[in-house]
């Protein structure tokens, strides 16, 4: 993993969420200040909002493309860390890693990138200036939808601090999970190349489809950070988010009509997975859905390694049923 990310050191842990918690617990001091983005894995945000304040840690939340807001946060707070995903979940927004790393380092702040949606095949954040990279190894790295794990890569000085915390707190990856992740990594480049290709074709197809209202994919020129994605990624990943031209019920019916993808809240594996965030990760809070733009008709589609034509035909027959 260190070779893939061009890192000095890596520590593997029990889950991607634990990797984020261990990193934040180690690198953000009591009374510190962090910056993060609106578009983010929901459980990471909940942890930041509910657990970090217990240590006197405050937080600024900015929109992914708002560099003025980032500069303002850096100028007016003693920022310890800027932590964000790129691409983000679920709208696949992209942060200019080189730009924000320079902004953070000029103010003495660290930059940690959750690169799960990119995979180390498509993006190497450390080479662009990030101090640490976090992955949910459950996703692309293991790649078979059958194991949970996480990892943190970066400079040995920083990873060693996380490793010391990890050895005290636990969250240890079990040996069988380690074996399964190693097995998955042997085909990582093959799987991701296939998923990049199929996802781009799927995004292009969906963008032209009359029953699809909007498509979110960094490989499309219509994406707000397409220029950033082109400059720092070698592929755009296997997840396509889109909005059906319809309401909550028609979207739910569309999900029910597709036959190939599994209905589950994960991504990055060999099998395609599809979910409606309004009734999966955000099922319990309409207020949160409204705040973060999670519409009733939003779908997140993780492309597997199936044939493109099979997936396309499945989408076509599902739209006929709604």
mmCIF file of C-alpha atoms in Angstrom:
data_model
loop_
_atom_site.group_PDB
_atom_site.id
_atom_site.type_symbol
_atom_site.label_atom_id
_atom_site.label_comp_id
_atom_site.label_asym_id
_atom_site.label_seq_id
_atom_site.Cartn_x
_atom_site.Cartn_y
_atom_site.Cartn_z
ATOM 1 C CA UNK A 1 0.000 0.000 0.000
ATOM 2 C CA UNK A 2 2.865 2.361 0.739
ATOM 3 C CA UNK A 3 4.261 1.645 -2.715
ATOM 4 C CA UNK A 4 0.892 2.380 -4.329
ATOM 5 C CA UNK A 5 0.497 5.688 -2.480
ATOM 6 C CA UNK A 6 4.221 6.538 -2.619
ATOM 7 C CA UNK A 7 4.131 6.832 1.173
ATOM 8 C CA UNK A 8 6.879 6.320 3.724
ATOM 9 C CA UNK A 9 4.602 4.231 5.937
ATOM 10 C CA UNK A 10 1.118 2.725 6.179
ATOM 11 C CA UNK A 11 -0.908 1.259 9.021
ATOM 12 C CA UNK A 12 -3.889 -1.005 8.349
ATOM 13 C CA UNK A 13 -6.784 -0.992 10.808
ATOM 14 C CA UNK A 14 -10.179 -2.620 11.346
ATOM 15 C CA UNK A 15 -12.298 -0.240 9.233
ATOM 16 C CA UNK A 16 -12.219 2.954 7.202
ATOM 17 C CA UNK A 17 -14.226 4.765 9.879
ATOM 18 C CA UNK A 18 -11.730 3.695 12.529
ATOM 19 C CA UNK A 19 -8.901 4.949 10.289
ATOM 20 C CA UNK A 20 -10.508 8.406 10.256
ATOM 21 C CA UNK A 21 -11.131 8.340 14.022
ATOM 22 C CA UNK A 22 -7.562 7.245 14.777
ATOM 23 C CA UNK A 23 -6.127 9.921 12.488
ATOM 24 C CA UNK A 24 -8.270 12.694 13.992
ATOM 25 C CA UNK A 25 -7.649 11.539 17.567
ATOM 26 C CA UNK A 26 -3.903 11.524 16.995
ATOM 27 C CA UNK A 27 -3.292 14.638 14.922
ATOM 28 C CA UNK A 28 -5.844 17.125 16.284
ATOM 29 C CA UNK A 29 -4.949 18.294 19.817
ATOM 30 C CA UNK A 30 -7.509 19.086 22.504
ATOM 31 C CA UNK A 31 -8.762 22.607 21.853
ATOM 32 C CA UNK A 32 -7.682 22.431 18.219
ATOM 33 C CA UNK A 33 -9.603 23.497 15.136
ATOM 34 C CA UNK A 34 -10.341 21.481 12.000
ATOM 35 C CA UNK A 35 -11.759 22.317 8.590
ATOM 36 C CA UNK A 36 -13.878 19.927 6.548
ATOM 37 C CA UNK A 37 -16.370 20.019 3.667
ATOM 38 C CA UNK A 38 -20.156 19.806 3.386
ATOM 39 C CA UNK A 39 -20.027 16.827 1.044
ATOM 40 C CA UNK A 40 -18.604 14.012 3.159
ATOM 41 C CA UNK A 41 -19.308 10.500 4.417
ATOM 42 C CA UNK A 42 -22.112 11.117 6.879
ATOM 43 C CA UNK A 43 -20.682 9.082 9.778
ATOM 44 C CA UNK A 44 -17.394 10.996 9.549
ATOM 45 C CA UNK A 45 -19.355 14.249 9.857
ATOM 46 C CA UNK A 46 -21.397 12.909 12.789
ATOM 47 C CA UNK A 47 -18.198 11.904 14.585
ATOM 48 C CA UNK A 48 -16.728 15.356 14.047
ATOM 49 C CA UNK A 49 -19.897 17.109 15.196
ATOM 50 C CA UNK A 50 -20.598 14.977 18.277
ATOM 51 C CA UNK A 51 -17.298 13.535 19.533
ATOM 52 C CA UNK A 52 -14.605 16.118 18.777
ATOM 53 C CA UNK A 53 -16.323 18.915 20.761
ATOM 54 C CA UNK A 54 -15.913 16.741 23.884
ATOM 55 C CA UNK A 55 -12.181 17.450 23.521
ATOM 56 C CA UNK A 56 -12.789 21.155 22.950
ATOM 57 C CA UNK A 57 -12.150 20.829 19.207
ATOM 58 C CA UNK A 58 -14.024 23.300 16.997
ATOM 59 C CA UNK A 59 -14.797 22.947 13.302
ATOM 60 C CA UNK A 60 -15.352 25.025 10.177
ATOM 61 C CA UNK A 61 -17.379 23.439 7.373
ATOM 62 C CA UNK A 62 -16.890 24.795 3.853
ATOM 63 C CA UNK A 63 -18.265 23.930 0.440
ATOM 64 C CA UNK A 64 -15.778 21.822 -1.522
ATOM 65 C CA UNK A 65 -14.948 24.508 -4.105
ATOM 66 C CA UNK A 66 -14.952 27.492 -1.732
ATOM 67 C CA UNK A 67 -11.263 28.330 -1.459
ATOM 68 C CA UNK A 68 -12.055 31.786 -0.062
ATOM 69 C CA UNK A 69 -13.834 30.128 2.873
ATOM 70 C CA UNK A 70 -10.840 27.839 3.409
ATOM 71 C CA UNK A 71 -8.454 30.789 3.422
ATOM 72 C CA UNK A 72 -10.720 32.659 5.836
ATOM 73 C CA UNK A 73 -10.790 29.652 8.180
ATOM 74 C CA UNK A 74 -6.999 29.359 8.037
ATOM 75 C CA UNK A 75 -6.546 33.089 8.656
ATOM 76 C CA UNK A 76 -8.928 33.321 11.602
ATOM 77 C CA UNK A 77 -8.346 30.048 13.446
ATOM 78 C CA UNK A 78 -5.375 28.051 14.643
ATOM 79 C CA UNK A 79 -6.207 25.205 12.254
ATOM 80 C CA UNK A 80 -4.604 21.862 13.034
ATOM 81 C CA UNK A 81 -5.970 19.911 10.096
ATOM 82 C CA UNK A 82 -8.026 20.133 6.905
ATOM 83 C CA UNK A 83 -9.701 16.779 6.337
ATOM 84 C CA UNK A 84 -11.787 16.090 3.254
ATOM 85 C CA UNK A 85 -12.570 13.507 0.634
ATOM 86 C CA UNK A 86 -11.779 13.905 -3.029
ATOM 87 C CA UNK A 87 -13.843 12.862 -4.853
ATOM 88 C CA UNK A 88 -16.478 13.408 -2.175
ATOM 89 C CA UNK A 89 -19.481 11.326 -1.168
ATOM 90 C CA UNK A 90 -22.022 11.303 -2.805
ATOM 91 C CA UNK A 91 -21.664 14.184 -5.302
ATOM 92 C CA UNK A 92 -18.066 13.377 -6.314
ATOM 93 C CA UNK A 93 -16.813 16.938 -5.862
ATOM 94 C CA UNK A 94 -13.056 17.304 -6.340
ATOM 95 C CA UNK A 95 -10.660 19.380 -4.249
ATOM 96 C CA UNK A 96 -7.474 20.787 -5.785
ATOM 97 C CA UNK A 97 -5.031 18.889 -3.576
ATOM 98 C CA UNK A 98 -1.922 20.813 -4.609
ATOM 99 C CA UNK A 99 -3.623 24.176 -4.049
ATOM 100 C CA UNK A 100 -5.119 23.354 -0.644
ATOM 101 C CA UNK A 101 -1.898 21.697 0.546
ATOM 102 C CA UNK A 102 -0.011 24.925 -0.130
ATOM 103 C CA UNK A 103 -2.728 26.960 1.587
ATOM 104 C CA UNK A 104 -2.679 24.698 4.652
ATOM 105 C CA UNK A 105 1.106 24.422 4.923
ATOM 106 C CA UNK A 106 1.504 28.202 4.698
ATOM 107 C CA UNK A 107 -0.547 28.390 7.906
ATOM 108 C CA UNK A 108 1.060 25.402 9.631
ATOM 109 C CA UNK A 109 -1.926 23.093 9.135
ATOM 110 C CA UNK A 110 -1.863 19.477 8.000
ATOM 111 C CA UNK A 111 -3.853 18.141 5.044
ATOM 112 C CA UNK A 112 -5.421 14.675 5.159
ATOM 113 C CA UNK A 113 -7.262 13.341 2.117
ATOM 114 C CA UNK A 114 -9.768 10.496 2.199
ATOM 115 C CA UNK A 115 -9.035 9.034 -1.221
ATOM 116 C CA UNK A 116 -11.413 6.084 -1.011
ATOM 117 C CA UNK A 117 -13.518 7.154 -3.994
ATOM 118 C CA UNK A 118 -10.418 7.564 -6.167
ATOM 119 C CA UNK A 119 -8.325 4.554 -5.124
ATOM 120 C CA UNK A 120 -4.524 4.789 -5.260
ATOM 121 C CA UNK A 121 -4.670 3.721 -8.901
ATOM 122 C CA UNK A 122 -6.391 6.938 -9.959
ATOM 123 C CA UNK A 123 -4.956 9.445 -7.491
ATOM 124 C CA UNK A 124 -1.825 9.780 -5.374
ATOM 125 C CA UNK A 125 -2.586 12.624 -2.996
ATOM 126 C CA UNK A 126 0.761 12.481 -1.181
ATOM 127 C CA UNK A 127 2.623 13.353 -4.376
ATOM 128 C CA UNK A 128 0.382 16.446 -4.682
ATOM 129 C CA UNK A 129 1.233 17.709 -1.207
ATOM 130 C CA UNK A 130 -1.149 15.946 1.200
ATOM 131 C CA UNK A 131 0.382 14.887 4.513
ATOM 132 C CA UNK A 132 -1.757 11.770 4.980
ATOM 133 C CA UNK A 133 -4.170 9.640 2.960
ATOM 134 C CA UNK A 134 -7.000 7.593 4.440
ATOM 135 C CA UNK A 135 -8.800 4.729 2.692
ATOM 136 C CA UNK A 136 -11.691 2.482 3.512
ATOM 137 C CA UNK A 137 -9.975 -0.690 2.300
ATOM 138 C CA UNK A 138 -13.444 -2.264 2.278
ATOM 139 C CA UNK A 139 -14.030 -0.580 -1.068
ATOM 140 C CA UNK A 140 -11.666 -0.633 -4.082
ATOM 141 C CA UNK A 141 -8.579 -1.928 -2.272
ATOM 142 C CA UNK A 142 -10.110 -5.239 -1.158
ATOM 143 C CA UNK A 143 -12.584 -4.992 -4.015
ATOM 144 C CA UNK A 144 -14.789 -8.042 -3.469
ATOM 145 C CA UNK A 145 -17.516 -6.790 -1.105
ATOM 146 C CA UNK A 146 -16.513 -9.368 1.496
ATOM 147 C CA UNK A 147 -14.173 -7.735 4.004
ATOM 148 C CA UNK A 148 -13.983 -4.598 6.173
ATOM 149 C CA UNK A 149 -10.740 -2.688 6.730
ATOM 150 C CA UNK A 150 -9.057 0.701 6.555
ATOM 151 C CA UNK A 151 -5.606 2.199 6.194
ATOM 152 C CA UNK A 152 -3.656 5.394 6.767
ATOM 153 C CA UNK A 153 -0.603 6.287 4.659
ATOM 154 C CA UNK A 154 1.849 9.162 4.831
ATOM 155 C CA UNK A 155 5.094 10.375 6.330
ATOM 156 C CA UNK A 156 6.559 7.943 8.848
ATOM 157 C CA UNK A 157 6.639 10.692 11.481
ATOM 158 C CA UNK A 158 2.835 11.081 11.314
ATOM 159 C CA UNK A 159 1.887 7.450 10.713
ATOM 160 C CA UNK A 160 4.031 6.424 13.713
ATOM 161 C CA UNK A 161 1.928 8.679 15.936
ATOM 162 C CA UNK A 162 -1.246 7.043 14.645
ATOM 163 C CA UNK A 163 0.305 3.595 15.109
ATOM 164 C CA UNK A 164 1.097 4.322 18.777
ATOM 165 C CA UNK A 165 -2.527 5.394 19.374
ATOM 166 C CA UNK A 166 -3.766 2.366 17.460
ATOM 167 C CA UNK A 167 -1.689 -0.042 19.552
ATOM 168 C CA UNK A 168 -3.284 1.351 22.708
ATOM 169 C CA UNK A 169 -6.912 1.692 21.585
ATOM 170 C CA UNK A 170 -7.288 -1.428 19.420
ATOM 171 C CA UNK A 171 -9.209 -1.581 16.179
ATOM 172 C CA UNK A 172 -6.859 -4.292 14.956
ATOM 173 C CA UNK A 173 -7.339 -5.849 11.524
ATOM 174 C CA UNK A 174 -7.796 -9.610 11.901
ATOM 175 C CA UNK A 175 -5.507 -12.003 9.991
ATOM 176 C CA UNK A 176 -8.203 -13.314 7.653
ATOM 177 C CA UNK A 177 -9.200 -9.769 6.671
ATOM 178 C CA UNK A 178 -5.516 -9.050 6.003
ATOM 179 C CA UNK A 179 -5.347 -12.074 3.725
ATOM 180 C CA UNK A 180 -8.498 -11.038 1.856
ATOM 181 C CA UNK A 181 -7.212 -7.485 1.351
ATOM 182 C CA UNK A 182 -3.873 -8.777 0.049
ATOM 183 C CA UNK A 183 -5.757 -11.068 -2.338
ATOM 184 C CA UNK A 184 -7.877 -8.166 -3.553
ATOM 185 C CA UNK A 185 -4.910 -5.869 -4.128
ATOM 186 C CA UNK A 186 -3.467 -8.290 -6.687
ATOM 187 C CA UNK A 187 -6.222 -7.319 -9.115
ATOM 188 C CA UNK A 188 -6.710 -3.698 -7.963
ATOM 189 C CA UNK A 189 -5.300 -2.125 -11.124
ATOM 190 C CA UNK A 190 -7.289 -4.434 -13.405
ATOM 191 C CA UNK A 191 -10.552 -3.845 -11.574
ATOM 192 C CA UNK A 192 -10.185 -0.067 -11.324
ATOM 193 C CA UNK A 193 -9.238 0.311 -14.987
ATOM 194 C CA UNK A 194 -12.365 -1.648 -15.933
ATOM 195 C CA UNK A 195 -14.548 0.352 -13.529
ATOM 196 C CA UNK A 196 -13.130 3.677 -14.779
ATOM 197 C CA UNK A 197 -13.992 2.786 -18.356
ATOM 198 C CA UNK A 198 -17.468 1.428 -17.681
ATOM 199 C CA UNK A 199 -18.403 4.252 -15.285
ATOM 200 C CA UNK A 200 -17.420 6.929 -17.803
ATOM 201 C CA UNK A 201 -19.497 5.259 -20.512
ATOM 202 C CA UNK A 202 -22.401 4.881 -18.074
ATOM 203 C CA UNK A 203 -22.190 8.542 -17.027
ATOM 204 C CA UNK A 204 -22.206 9.640 -20.662
ATOM 205 C CA UNK A 205 -25.171 7.375 -21.403
ATOM 206 C CA UNK A 206 -27.146 8.576 -18.369
ATOM 207 C CA UNK A 207 -26.482 12.236 -19.152
ATOM 208 C CA UNK A 208 -28.224 11.779 -22.514
ATOM 209 C CA UNK A 209 -31.111 9.714 -21.145
ATOM 210 C CA UNK A 210 -34.478 11.557 -21.117
ATOM 211 C CA UNK A 211 -35.537 10.015 -17.776
ATOM 212 C CA UNK A 212 -32.375 11.102 -15.945
ATOM 213 C CA UNK A 213 -32.446 14.685 -14.648
ATOM 214 C CA UNK A 214 -28.795 15.132 -13.656
ATOM 215 C CA UNK A 215 -25.546 13.164 -13.518
ATOM 216 C CA UNK A 216 -22.638 13.694 -11.114
ATOM 217 C CA UNK A 217 -19.337 12.265 -12.380
ATOM 218 C CA UNK A 218 -15.940 13.995 -12.467
ATOM 219 C CA UNK A 219 -15.170 12.545 -15.883
ATOM 220 C CA UNK A 220 -17.955 14.577 -17.497
ATOM 221 C CA UNK A 221 -17.233 18.114 -18.793
ATOM 222 C CA UNK A 222 -20.470 19.186 -17.052
ATOM 223 C CA UNK A 223 -18.964 18.393 -13.635
ATOM 224 C CA UNK A 224 -17.970 21.603 -11.780
ATOM 225 C CA UNK A 225 -14.451 20.296 -11.005
ATOM 226 C CA UNK A 226 -13.843 18.349 -14.215
ATOM 227 C CA UNK A 227 -10.710 20.451 -14.840
ATOM 228 C CA UNK A 228 -9.351 19.572 -11.391
ATOM 229 C CA UNK A 229 -10.116 15.881 -11.787
ATOM 230 C CA UNK A 230 -8.339 15.819 -15.171
ATOM 231 C CA UNK A 231 -5.238 17.423 -13.662
ATOM 232 C CA UNK A 232 -4.823 15.176 -10.614
ATOM 233 C CA UNK A 233 -6.519 11.887 -11.491
ATOM 234 C CA UNK A 234 -5.565 9.296 -14.111
ATOM 235 C CA UNK A 235 -9.101 7.880 -14.070
ATOM 236 C CA UNK A 236 -12.385 9.096 -12.609
ATOM 237 C CA UNK A 237 -13.490 6.117 -10.540
ATOM 238 C CA UNK A 238 -16.323 3.639 -10.654
ATOM 239 C CA UNK A 239 -19.102 5.561 -8.872
ATOM 240 C CA UNK A 240 -21.725 7.565 -10.762
ATOM 241 C CA UNK A 241 -24.373 9.536 -8.866
ATOM 242 C CA UNK A 242 -27.480 10.723 -10.678
ATOM 243 C CA UNK A 243 -30.984 12.046 -10.153
ATOM 244 C CA UNK A 244 -33.957 10.329 -11.738
ATOM 245 C CA UNK A 245 -36.510 12.591 -13.399
ATOM 246 C CA UNK A 246 -39.172 11.782 -10.828
ATOM 247 C CA UNK A 247 -40.153 11.756 -7.157
ATOM 248 C CA UNK A 248 -39.301 9.547 -4.180
ATOM 249 C CA UNK A 249 -41.601 6.694 -5.219
ATOM 250 C CA UNK A 250 -40.552 6.570 -8.869
ATOM 251 C CA UNK A 251 -36.906 6.524 -7.759
ATOM 252 C CA UNK A 252 -37.617 3.706 -5.331
ATOM 253 C CA UNK A 253 -39.356 1.767 -8.115
ATOM 254 C CA UNK A 254 -36.356 2.327 -10.409
ATOM 255 C CA UNK A 255 -34.074 0.843 -7.733
ATOM 256 C CA UNK A 256 -36.428 -2.120 -7.350
ATOM 257 C CA UNK A 257 -36.549 -2.739 -11.113
ATOM 258 C CA UNK A 258 -32.787 -2.987 -11.710
ATOM 259 C CA UNK A 259 -31.662 -6.609 -11.669
ATOM 260 C CA UNK A 260 -27.862 -6.717 -11.837
ATOM 261 C CA UNK A 261 -26.711 -4.324 -9.074
ATOM 262 C CA UNK A 262 -27.097 -5.316 -5.444
ATOM 263 C CA UNK A 263 -29.058 -2.923 -3.218
ATOM 264 C CA UNK A 264 -26.512 -2.018 -0.554
ATOM 265 C CA UNK A 265 -24.634 0.972 0.934
ATOM 266 C CA UNK A 266 -21.105 0.300 -0.297
ATOM 267 C CA UNK A 267 -19.023 0.683 -3.459
ATOM 268 C CA UNK A 268 -15.816 -0.302 -5.192
ATOM 269 C CA UNK A 269 -16.327 -4.057 -5.433
ATOM 270 C CA UNK A 270 -16.578 -6.493 -8.343
ATOM 271 C CA UNK A 271 -20.374 -6.524 -8.111
ATOM 272 C CA UNK A 272 -22.278 -3.386 -9.027
ATOM 273 C CA UNK A 273 -24.162 -1.787 -6.126
ATOM 274 C CA UNK A 274 -26.965 0.762 -6.242
ATOM 275 C CA UNK A 275 -28.667 2.721 -3.473
ATOM 276 C CA UNK A 276 -31.046 5.607 -2.819
ATOM 277 C CA UNK A 277 -29.381 7.748 -0.103
ATOM 278 C CA UNK A 278 -32.751 9.178 1.011
ATOM 279 C CA UNK A 279 -33.716 5.745 2.370
ATOM 280 C CA UNK A 280 -30.234 4.379 3.115
ATOM 281 C CA UNK A 281 -27.577 6.583 4.698
ATOM 282 C CA UNK A 282 -29.940 9.542 5.254
ATOM 283 C CA UNK A 283 -33.131 7.596 6.034
ATOM 284 C CA UNK A 284 -33.565 9.138 9.491
ATOM 285 C CA UNK A 285 -33.310 12.892 8.827
ATOM 286 C CA UNK A 286 -35.100 14.923 6.175
ATOM 287 C CA UNK A 287 -33.540 18.032 7.731
ATOM 288 C CA UNK A 288 -30.044 16.665 7.067
ATOM 289 C CA UNK A 289 -31.033 15.668 3.545
ATOM 290 C CA UNK A 290 -32.220 19.207 2.856
ATOM 291 C CA UNK A 291 -29.072 20.783 4.318
ATOM 292 C CA UNK A 292 -26.702 18.687 2.233
ATOM 293 C CA UNK A 293 -28.722 18.513 -0.991
ATOM 294 C CA UNK A 294 -29.679 14.836 -0.780
ATOM 295 C CA UNK A 295 -32.810 14.790 -2.917
ATOM 296 C CA UNK A 296 -35.422 12.041 -2.873
ATOM 297 C CA UNK A 297 -34.524 11.172 -6.478
ATOM 298 C CA UNK A 298 -30.745 10.844 -5.923
ATOM 299 C CA UNK A 299 -29.120 7.493 -6.729
ATOM 300 C CA UNK A 300 -25.534 6.385 -6.123
ATOM 301 C CA UNK A 301 -24.429 3.714 -8.587
ATOM 302 C CA UNK A 302 -21.185 1.838 -7.956
ATOM 303 C CA UNK A 303 -20.063 0.146 -11.158
ATOM 304 C CA UNK A 304 -18.604 -3.322 -10.816
ATOM 305 C CA UNK A 305 -16.737 -5.374 -13.392
ATOM 306 C CA UNK A 306 -19.807 -6.516 -15.331
ATOM 307 C CA UNK A 307 -20.109 -5.851 -19.051
ATOM 308 C CA UNK A 308 -21.188 -2.294 -19.894
ATOM 309 C CA UNK A 309 -23.913 -3.384 -22.306
ATOM 310 C CA UNK A 310 -25.465 -5.646 -19.672
ATOM 311 C CA UNK A 311 -25.551 -2.788 -17.147
ATOM 312 C CA UNK A 312 -26.869 -0.326 -19.727
ATOM 313 C CA UNK A 313 -29.661 -2.674 -20.799
ATOM 314 C CA UNK A 314 -30.575 -3.192 -17.159
ATOM 315 C CA UNK A 315 -30.851 0.570 -16.625
ATOM 316 C CA UNK A 316 -32.966 0.910 -19.772
ATOM 317 C CA UNK A 317 -35.466 -1.749 -18.698
ATOM 318 C CA UNK A 318 -35.642 -0.230 -15.201
ATOM 319 C CA UNK A 319 -36.514 3.215 -16.579
ATOM 320 C CA UNK A 320 -39.330 1.643 -18.602
ATOM 321 C CA UNK A 321 -40.813 0.341 -15.379
ATOM 322 C CA UNK A 322 -41.009 3.688 -13.599
#
